[in-house]
Amino acid sequence: MPSKAEIRQQTIHALTAMAVPDRLRASDDLYQQLWTSTAYQQATTIATTISGGFELATRPIIERAQADGKIVAVPQTLPHRQMAFHVMDETTTLTRTKFGLMEPQDNRVVDPTEFDLLLVPGLVFAATGERVGFGGGYYDRYLPKTTGIKLALALPAQQIAQPTWPVDSFDILLDAVLAANLK
């Protein structure tokens, strides 16, 4: 059984090597699945990330959700592997962290119980709801505080039927995983 660290490295390599046309098709498929999902359509407050590098681009999600009149919040990392999600709008100040990520520095913090939908990042997603994240444990600490639908968007290299890694007792299962189709 490969370790989570090995799975992370393999997936990052596969995502980095993905051909641009395939990535664009897969991303578009995921966006369309998201827009038509009941979870998205019924949500008024959404948590997502500001993507970086090899991740699925979240800018289209943020812009579409804002255009649809939804409140969008993005995370700021805090000491002790905690997070606070700040409303993302034209007044939000973003700064680059030591990890190279863009994070909000101001604007209203959304209480975890206010989210209707949380788009949970990660590297590998099992169809059964388990995930391998980036290893920091931030979401493992945050998700138990939430009541919204926990959803992941998985590019082809991120999809797996069942976990091939040890699932820990503190791992929070996702409610659904949308899987890209490269038709």
PDB file of C-alpha atoms in Angstrom:
ATOM      1  CA  MET A   1       0.000   0.000   0.000  1.00  0.00           C
ATOM      2  CA  PRO A   2       1.563   3.326  -1.028  1.00  0.00           C
ATOM      3  CA  SER A   3       1.948   5.990   1.632  1.00  0.00           C
ATOM      4  CA  LYS A   4       0.004   9.235   1.445  1.00  0.00           C
ATOM      5  CA  ALA A   5       3.297  11.028   0.714  1.00  0.00           C
ATOM      6  CA  GLU A   6       3.947   8.724  -2.278  1.00  0.00           C
ATOM      7  CA  ILE A   7       0.380   9.203  -3.520  1.00  0.00           C
ATOM      8  CA  ARG A   8       0.778  12.983  -3.247  1.00  0.00           C
ATOM      9  CA  GLN A   9       4.002  12.972  -5.297  1.00  0.00           C
ATOM     10  CA  GLN A  10       2.557  10.657  -7.981  1.00  0.00           C
ATOM     11  CA  THR A  11      -0.572  12.780  -8.322  1.00  0.00           C
ATOM     12  CA  ILE A  12       1.288  16.086  -8.478  1.00  0.00           C
ATOM     13  CA  HIS A  13       3.477  14.613 -11.227  1.00  0.00           C
ATOM     14  CA  ALA A  14       0.419  13.359 -13.160  1.00  0.00           C
ATOM     15  CA  LEU A  15      -1.391  16.697 -12.827  1.00  0.00           C
ATOM     16  CA  THR A  16       1.698  18.632 -13.920  1.00  0.00           C
ATOM     17  CA  ALA A  17       2.141  16.348 -16.939  1.00  0.00           C
ATOM     18  CA  MET A  18      -1.507  16.614 -18.053  1.00  0.00           C
ATOM     19  CA  ALA A  19      -1.815  17.921 -21.616  1.00  0.00           C
ATOM     20  CA  VAL A  20      -3.318  21.424 -21.775  1.00  0.00           C
ATOM     21  CA  PRO A  21      -6.221  20.480 -24.120  1.00  0.00           C
ATOM     22  CA  ASP A  22      -7.146  17.550 -21.843  1.00  0.00           C
ATOM     23  CA  ARG A  23      -6.958  19.775 -18.760  1.00  0.00           C
ATOM     24  CA  LEU A  24      -9.206  22.386 -20.383  1.00  0.00           C
ATOM     25  CA  ARG A  25     -11.788  19.777 -21.441  1.00  0.00           C
ATOM     26  CA  ALA A  26     -11.760  18.096 -18.031  1.00  0.00           C
ATOM     27  CA  SER A  27     -11.989  21.436 -16.208  1.00  0.00           C
ATOM     28  CA  ASP A  28     -14.892  22.578 -18.361  1.00  0.00           C
ATOM     29  CA  ASP A  29     -16.684  19.283 -17.695  1.00  0.00           C
ATOM     30  CA  LEU A  30     -16.238  19.753 -13.943  1.00  0.00           C
ATOM     31  CA  TYR A  31     -17.494  23.339 -14.052  1.00  0.00           C
ATOM     32  CA  GLN A  32     -20.596  22.270 -15.990  1.00  0.00           C
ATOM     33  CA  GLN A  33     -21.274  19.451 -13.519  1.00  0.00           C
ATOM     34  CA  LEU A  34     -20.934  21.909 -10.650  1.00  0.00           C
ATOM     35  CA  TRP A  35     -23.225  24.576 -12.178  1.00  0.00           C
ATOM     36  CA  THR A  36     -25.971  22.011 -12.813  1.00  0.00           C
ATOM     37  CA  SER A  37     -25.693  20.292  -9.415  1.00  0.00           C
ATOM     38  CA  THR A  38     -28.485  20.764  -6.918  1.00  0.00           C
ATOM     39  CA  ALA A  39     -25.873  21.507  -4.242  1.00  0.00           C
ATOM     40  CA  TYR A  40     -24.573  24.514  -6.212  1.00  0.00           C
ATOM     41  CA  GLN A  41     -27.967  25.740  -7.369  1.00  0.00           C
ATOM     42  CA  GLN A  42     -29.400  25.733  -3.847  1.00  0.00           C
ATOM     43  CA  ALA A  43     -26.306  27.175  -2.134  1.00  0.00           C
ATOM     44  CA  THR A  44     -26.215  30.817  -1.086  1.00  0.00           C
ATOM     45  CA  THR A  45     -22.831  30.692   0.684  1.00  0.00           C
ATOM     46  CA  ILE A  46     -19.909  28.766  -0.827  1.00  0.00           C
ATOM     47  CA  ALA A  47     -16.404  28.013   0.430  1.00  0.00           C
ATOM     48  CA  THR A  48     -13.644  27.434  -2.107  1.00  0.00           C
ATOM     49  CA  THR A  49      -9.938  28.081  -2.431  1.00  0.00           C
ATOM     50  CA  ILE A  50      -7.816  30.331  -4.593  1.00  0.00           C
ATOM     51  CA  SER A  51      -6.125  27.678  -6.711  1.00  0.00           C
ATOM     52  CA  GLY A  52      -2.473  27.553  -7.485  1.00  0.00           C
ATOM     53  CA  GLY A  53      -0.239  25.817 -10.017  1.00  0.00           C
ATOM     54  CA  PHE A  54      -1.407  22.356 -11.008  1.00  0.00           C
ATOM     55  CA  GLU A  55      -4.782  22.536  -9.230  1.00  0.00           C
ATOM     56  CA  LEU A  56      -8.147  22.891 -10.954  1.00  0.00           C
ATOM     57  CA  ALA A  57      -8.574  26.623 -11.567  1.00  0.00           C
ATOM     58  CA  THR A  58     -11.065  28.062  -9.094  1.00  0.00           C
ATOM     59  CA  ARG A  59     -11.221  31.597 -10.545  1.00  0.00           C
ATOM     60  CA  PRO A  60     -14.061  30.538 -12.936  1.00  0.00           C
ATOM     61  CA  ILE A  61     -15.959  29.087  -9.969  1.00  0.00           C
ATOM     62  CA  ILE A  62     -15.511  32.220  -7.880  1.00  0.00           C
ATOM     63  CA  GLU A  63     -16.550  34.536 -10.721  1.00  0.00           C
ATOM     64  CA  ARG A  64     -19.594  32.451 -11.717  1.00  0.00           C
ATOM     65  CA  ALA A  65     -20.784  32.111  -8.112  1.00  0.00           C
ATOM     66  CA  GLN A  66     -20.444  35.870  -7.563  1.00  0.00           C
ATOM     67  CA  ALA A  67     -22.302  36.553 -10.833  1.00  0.00           C
ATOM     68  CA  ASP A  68     -25.029  34.190  -9.605  1.00  0.00           C
ATOM     69  CA  GLY A  69     -25.387  36.307  -6.443  1.00  0.00           C
ATOM     70  CA  LYS A  70     -23.793  33.812  -4.077  1.00  0.00           C
ATOM     71  CA  ILE A  71     -21.497  34.707  -1.188  1.00  0.00           C
ATOM     72  CA  VAL A  72     -18.060  33.213  -1.840  1.00  0.00           C
ATOM     73  CA  ALA A  73     -15.462  32.822   0.884  1.00  0.00           C
ATOM     74  CA  VAL A  74     -11.827  31.728   0.628  1.00  0.00           C
ATOM     75  CA  PRO A  75      -9.488  30.505   3.368  1.00  0.00           C
ATOM     76  CA  GLN A  76      -6.789  32.221   5.338  1.00  0.00           C
ATOM     77  CA  THR A  77      -4.462  29.886   7.217  1.00  0.00           C
ATOM     78  CA  LEU A  78      -3.988  30.634  10.892  1.00  0.00           C
ATOM     79  CA  PRO A  79      -1.632  29.328  13.604  1.00  0.00           C
ATOM     80  CA  HIS A  80      -2.138  25.770  14.895  1.00  0.00           C
ATOM     81  CA  ARG A  81      -3.334  24.558  11.460  1.00  0.00           C
ATOM     82  CA  GLN A  82      -6.596  26.480  11.719  1.00  0.00           C
ATOM     83  CA  MET A  83      -8.411  28.410   8.977  1.00  0.00           C
ATOM     84  CA  ALA A  84     -10.818  31.322   8.674  1.00  0.00           C
ATOM     85  CA  PHE A  85     -12.836  31.831   5.502  1.00  0.00           C
ATOM     86  CA  HIS A  86     -13.201  35.470   4.437  1.00  0.00           C
ATOM     87  CA  VAL A  87     -15.798  36.812   2.022  1.00  0.00           C
ATOM     88  CA  MET A  88     -14.173  37.231  -1.393  1.00  0.00           C
ATOM     89  CA  ASP A  89     -15.223  40.328  -3.319  1.00  0.00           C
ATOM     90  CA  GLU A  90     -13.705  43.341  -5.070  1.00  0.00           C
ATOM     91  CA  THR A  91     -12.657  44.836  -1.702  1.00  0.00           C
ATOM     92  CA  THR A  92     -10.740  41.773  -0.448  1.00  0.00           C
ATOM     93  CA  THR A  93      -7.000  42.265   0.035  1.00  0.00           C
ATOM     94  CA  LEU A  94      -4.977  39.192  -0.983  1.00  0.00           C
ATOM     95  CA  THR A  95      -1.368  38.469  -0.068  1.00  0.00           C
ATOM     96  CA  ARG A  96       0.974  35.604  -0.988  1.00  0.00           C
ATOM     97  CA  THR A  97       1.817  33.219   1.862  1.00  0.00           C
ATOM     98  CA  LYS A  98       5.096  31.428   2.547  1.00  0.00           C
ATOM     99  CA  PHE A  99       3.527  28.433   0.745  1.00  0.00           C
ATOM    100  CA  GLY A 100       3.044  30.575  -2.379  1.00  0.00           C
ATOM    101  CA  LEU A 101      -0.753  30.685  -2.023  1.00  0.00           C
ATOM    102  CA  MET A 102      -2.912  33.780  -2.253  1.00  0.00           C
ATOM    103  CA  GLU A 103      -4.961  34.366   0.897  1.00  0.00           C
ATOM    104  CA  PRO A 104      -7.392  37.043   2.076  1.00  0.00           C
ATOM    105  CA  GLN A 105      -6.202  39.439   4.750  1.00  0.00           C
ATOM    106  CA  ASP A 106      -9.466  41.213   5.471  1.00  0.00           C
ATOM    107  CA  ASN A 107     -13.233  41.195   4.925  1.00  0.00           C
ATOM    108  CA  ARG A 108     -15.914  39.447   6.944  1.00  0.00           C
ATOM    109  CA  VAL A 109     -15.129  35.989   8.331  1.00  0.00           C
ATOM    110  CA  VAL A 110     -17.882  33.496   7.524  1.00  0.00           C
ATOM    111  CA  ASP A 111     -18.868  31.184  10.366  1.00  0.00           C
ATOM    112  CA  PRO A 112     -18.359  27.494   9.449  1.00  0.00           C
ATOM    113  CA  THR A 113     -22.060  26.811  10.030  1.00  0.00           C
ATOM    114  CA  GLU A 114     -23.074  29.406   7.392  1.00  0.00           C
ATOM    115  CA  PHE A 115     -21.761  27.394   4.432  1.00  0.00           C
ATOM    116  CA  ASP A 116     -24.250  25.586   2.243  1.00  0.00           C
ATOM    117  CA  LEU A 117     -21.506  24.186   0.011  1.00  0.00           C
ATOM    118  CA  LEU A 118     -17.786  23.630   0.602  1.00  0.00           C
ATOM    119  CA  LEU A 119     -15.586  22.822  -2.391  1.00  0.00           C
ATOM    120  CA  VAL A 120     -12.906  20.783  -0.672  1.00  0.00           C
ATOM    121  CA  PRO A 121      -9.428  20.725  -2.206  1.00  0.00           C
ATOM    122  CA  GLY A 122      -7.154  17.734  -2.287  1.00  0.00           C
ATOM    123  CA  LEU A 123      -4.919  15.591  -4.423  1.00  0.00           C
ATOM    124  CA  VAL A 124      -6.796  12.280  -4.702  1.00  0.00           C
ATOM    125  CA  PHE A 125     -10.498  11.621  -4.235  1.00  0.00           C
ATOM    126  CA  ALA A 126     -12.134   8.224  -3.862  1.00  0.00           C
ATOM    127  CA  ALA A 127     -15.620   7.813  -5.316  1.00  0.00           C
ATOM    128  CA  THR A 128     -16.613   6.661  -1.811  1.00  0.00           C
ATOM    129  CA  GLY A 129     -15.768  10.101  -0.334  1.00  0.00           C
ATOM    130  CA  GLU A 130     -12.286   9.656   1.128  1.00  0.00           C
ATOM    131  CA  ARG A 131      -9.538  12.080   0.110  1.00  0.00           C
ATOM    132  CA  VAL A 132      -5.824  12.646   0.318  1.00  0.00           C
ATOM    133  CA  GLY A 133      -5.173  16.317   0.974  1.00  0.00           C
ATOM    134  CA  PHE A 134      -1.940  18.257   0.862  1.00  0.00           C
ATOM    135  CA  GLY A 135      -0.828  16.992   4.275  1.00  0.00           C
ATOM    136  CA  GLY A 136      -1.352  20.030   6.469  1.00  0.00           C
ATOM    137  CA  GLY A 137      -4.520  18.808   8.182  1.00  0.00           C
ATOM    138  CA  TYR A 138      -6.234  22.190   7.854  1.00  0.00           C
ATOM    139  CA  TYR A 139      -9.430  20.779   6.338  1.00  0.00           C
ATOM    140  CA  ASP A 140      -9.458  17.808   8.736  1.00  0.00           C
ATOM    141  CA  ARG A 141      -9.704  20.371  11.535  1.00  0.00           C
ATOM    142  CA  TYR A 142     -12.157  22.711   9.790  1.00  0.00           C
ATOM    143  CA  LEU A 143     -14.706  20.369   8.211  1.00  0.00           C
ATOM    144  CA  PRO A 144     -16.101  18.943  11.490  1.00  0.00           C
ATOM    145  CA  LYS A 145     -17.290  22.496  12.325  1.00  0.00           C
ATOM    146  CA  THR A 146     -19.384  22.724   9.142  1.00  0.00           C
ATOM    147  CA  THR A 147     -22.818  21.498   8.185  1.00  0.00           C
ATOM    148  CA  GLY A 148     -22.748  22.313   4.448  1.00  0.00           C
ATOM    149  CA  ILE A 149     -22.373  19.840   1.611  1.00  0.00           C
ATOM    150  CA  LYS A 150     -18.724  18.826   1.192  1.00  0.00           C
ATOM    151  CA  LEU A 151     -17.959  18.408  -2.504  1.00  0.00           C
ATOM    152  CA  ALA A 152     -14.757  17.753  -4.464  1.00  0.00           C
ATOM    153  CA  LEU A 153     -14.016  18.341  -8.138  1.00  0.00           C
ATOM    154  CA  ALA A 154     -11.607  15.671  -9.434  1.00  0.00           C
ATOM    155  CA  LEU A 155      -9.529  15.870 -12.587  1.00  0.00           C
ATOM    156  CA  PRO A 156      -8.782  12.433 -14.154  1.00  0.00           C
ATOM    157  CA  ALA A 157      -5.450  11.966 -12.328  1.00  0.00           C
ATOM    158  CA  GLN A 158      -7.221  12.634  -9.014  1.00  0.00           C
ATOM    159  CA  GLN A 159      -9.916   9.980  -9.346  1.00  0.00           C
ATOM    160  CA  ILE A 160      -9.875   6.576  -7.696  1.00  0.00           C
ATOM    161  CA  ALA A 161     -12.680   4.103  -6.937  1.00  0.00           C
ATOM    162  CA  GLN A 162     -11.619   3.099  -3.410  1.00  0.00           C
ATOM    163  CA  PRO A 163      -8.900   4.436  -1.098  1.00  0.00           C
ATOM    164  CA  THR A 164      -5.496   2.772  -1.581  1.00  0.00           C
ATOM    165  CA  TRP A 165      -4.164   4.499   1.533  1.00  0.00           C
ATOM    166  CA  PRO A 166      -4.818   4.120   5.238  1.00  0.00           C
ATOM    167  CA  VAL A 167      -7.951   6.084   6.147  1.00  0.00           C
ATOM    168  CA  ASP A 168      -7.620   7.750   9.538  1.00  0.00           C
ATOM    169  CA  SER A 169     -10.400   8.062  12.104  1.00  0.00           C
ATOM    170  CA  PHE A 170     -10.233  11.870  11.867  1.00  0.00           C
ATOM    171  CA  ASP A 171     -10.656  11.890   8.061  1.00  0.00           C
ATOM    172  CA  ILE A 172     -13.936  13.558   7.114  1.00  0.00           C
ATOM    173  CA  LEU A 173     -15.814  11.923   4.243  1.00  0.00           C
ATOM    174  CA  LEU A 174     -16.968  14.063   1.353  1.00  0.00           C
ATOM    175  CA  ASP A 175     -20.659  14.074   0.472  1.00  0.00           C
ATOM    176  CA  ALA A 176     -19.862  13.783  -3.240  1.00  0.00           C
ATOM    177  CA  VAL A 177     -17.012  13.744  -5.741  1.00  0.00           C
ATOM    178  CA  LEU A 178     -17.628  15.143  -9.215  1.00  0.00           C
ATOM    179  CA  ALA A 179     -15.344  13.297 -11.642  1.00  0.00           C
ATOM    180  CA  ALA A 180     -14.177  14.833 -14.910  1.00  0.00           C
ATOM    181  CA  ASN A 181     -14.949  12.979 -18.083  1.00  0.00           C
ATOM    182  CA  LEU A 182     -12.527  13.377 -21.014  1.00  0.00           C
ATOM    183  CA  LYS A 183     -15.048  12.589 -23.747  1.00  0.00           C
TER     184      LYS A 183
END
